[in-house]
Short mmCIF file of C-alpha atoms in Angstrom, two decimals:
data_model
loop_
_atom_site.label_atom_id
_atom_site.label_comp_id
_atom_site.label_asym_id
_atom_site.label_seq_id
_atom_site.Cartn_x
_atom_site.Cartn_y
_atom_site.Cartn_z
CA UNK A 1 0.09 0.07 0.00
CA UNK A 2 0.94 3.54 -0.74
CA UNK A 3 -0.02 6.84 1.06
CA UNK A 4 0.55 10.24 -0.73
CA UNK A 5 -1.05 13.63 -1.15
CA UNK A 6 -2.75 14.20 -4.73
CA UNK A 7 -3.30 17.50 -6.11
CA UNK A 8 -6.89 18.44 -7.31
CA UNK A 9 -8.57 21.72 -8.47
CA UNK A 10 -9.81 22.67 -4.95
CA UNK A 11 -6.81 21.53 -3.04
CA UNK A 12 -5.32 18.19 -1.96
CA UNK A 13 -6.64 14.78 -1.25
CA UNK A 14 -4.71 12.17 1.05
CA UNK A 15 -4.88 8.96 -0.72
CA UNK A 16 -4.23 5.31 0.20
CA UNK A 17 -3.54 3.23 -2.88
CA UNK A 18 -4.25 -0.32 -1.86
CA UNK A 19 -2.74 -3.51 -3.26
CA UNK A 20 -5.52 -3.64 -5.93
CA UNK A 21 -4.45 -0.29 -7.19
CA UNK A 22 -7.75 1.28 -5.78
CA UNK A 23 -7.43 4.84 -4.43
CA UNK A 24 -9.26 5.63 -1.15
CA UNK A 25 -9.43 9.27 0.07
CA UNK A 26 -8.78 9.40 3.87
CA UNK A 27 -8.43 13.12 4.15
CA UNK A 28 -8.20 16.39 2.35
CA UNK A 29 -7.29 20.17 2.38
CA UNK A 30 -9.46 22.42 0.49
CA UNK A 31 -8.92 26.08 -0.75
CA UNK A 32 -12.20 27.91 -0.46
CA UNK A 33 -13.22 31.54 -0.76
CA UNK A 34 -13.24 31.81 3.07
CA UNK A 35 -9.73 30.30 3.55
CA UNK A 36 -8.34 26.77 3.94
CA UNK A 37 -10.13 23.85 5.35
CA UNK A 38 -8.88 20.36 6.39
CA UNK A 39 -10.38 17.14 7.32
CA UNK A 40 -9.54 13.56 8.32
CA UNK A 41 -11.96 10.95 7.39
CA UNK A 42 -13.28 8.72 10.24
CA UNK A 43 -15.69 5.78 10.41
CA UNK A 44 -17.91 7.64 12.86
CA UNK A 45 -18.93 11.31 13.56
CA UNK A 46 -15.98 13.39 14.98
CA UNK A 47 -16.30 17.20 14.31
CA UNK A 48 -12.81 17.56 15.79
CA UNK A 49 -11.12 15.97 12.73
CA UNK A 50 -12.26 19.12 10.66
CA UNK A 51 -11.10 22.66 10.72
CA UNK A 52 -11.61 25.86 8.86
CA UNK A 53 -9.82 29.21 8.80
CA UNK A 54 -6.33 27.98 8.24
CA UNK A 55 -3.77 30.04 6.69
CA UNK A 56 -1.53 27.64 4.72
CA UNK A 57 -1.90 24.22 2.91
CA UNK A 58 1.01 22.90 5.12
CA UNK A 59 -1.03 23.56 8.18
CA UNK A 60 -4.02 21.65 6.79
CA UNK A 61 -1.73 18.76 5.85
CA UNK A 62 -0.33 18.67 9.34
CA UNK A 63 -3.71 18.78 10.82
CA UNK A 64 -4.98 15.74 8.77
CA UNK A 65 -1.70 13.72 9.21
CA UNK A 66 -1.84 13.96 12.99
CA UNK A 67 -4.95 11.79 13.10
CA UNK A 68 -3.39 9.08 10.87
CA UNK A 69 -6.84 8.22 9.33
CA UNK A 70 -5.28 5.57 7.20
CA UNK A 71 -4.90 3.37 10.40
CA UNK A 72 -8.70 3.68 10.94
CA UNK A 73 -9.49 2.21 7.50
CA UNK A 74 -6.61 -0.05 6.81
CA UNK A 75 -5.32 -1.02 10.22
CA UNK A 76 -1.66 -0.46 9.33
CA UNK A 77 0.78 2.51 9.66
CA UNK A 78 1.87 3.36 6.22
CA UNK A 79 4.79 5.56 5.44
CA UNK A 80 3.75 8.85 3.85
CA UNK A 81 5.36 9.58 0.48
CA UNK A 82 6.54 13.26 0.78
CA UNK A 83 5.74 13.81 -3.24
CA UNK A 84 2.53 15.53 -4.10
CA UNK A 85 1.22 13.55 -7.02
#
């Protein structure tokens, strides 16, 4: 499995690429008119895993990464590839 950030029009998605080459989004950082937002996916409801009003994309990435959402869905700690795809 691979873990990396993927660029998209509205920001970045944190992606797990599984052994079948399927992509699963486990978090994201969005650039909005009101600023930068970030969220780490969860299997339940946890409003503490989303934040608005950030000033940099790096802040958003760090916010998402601190939760290690990939462990919630895949049960393994995967090394994050530093390159943005």
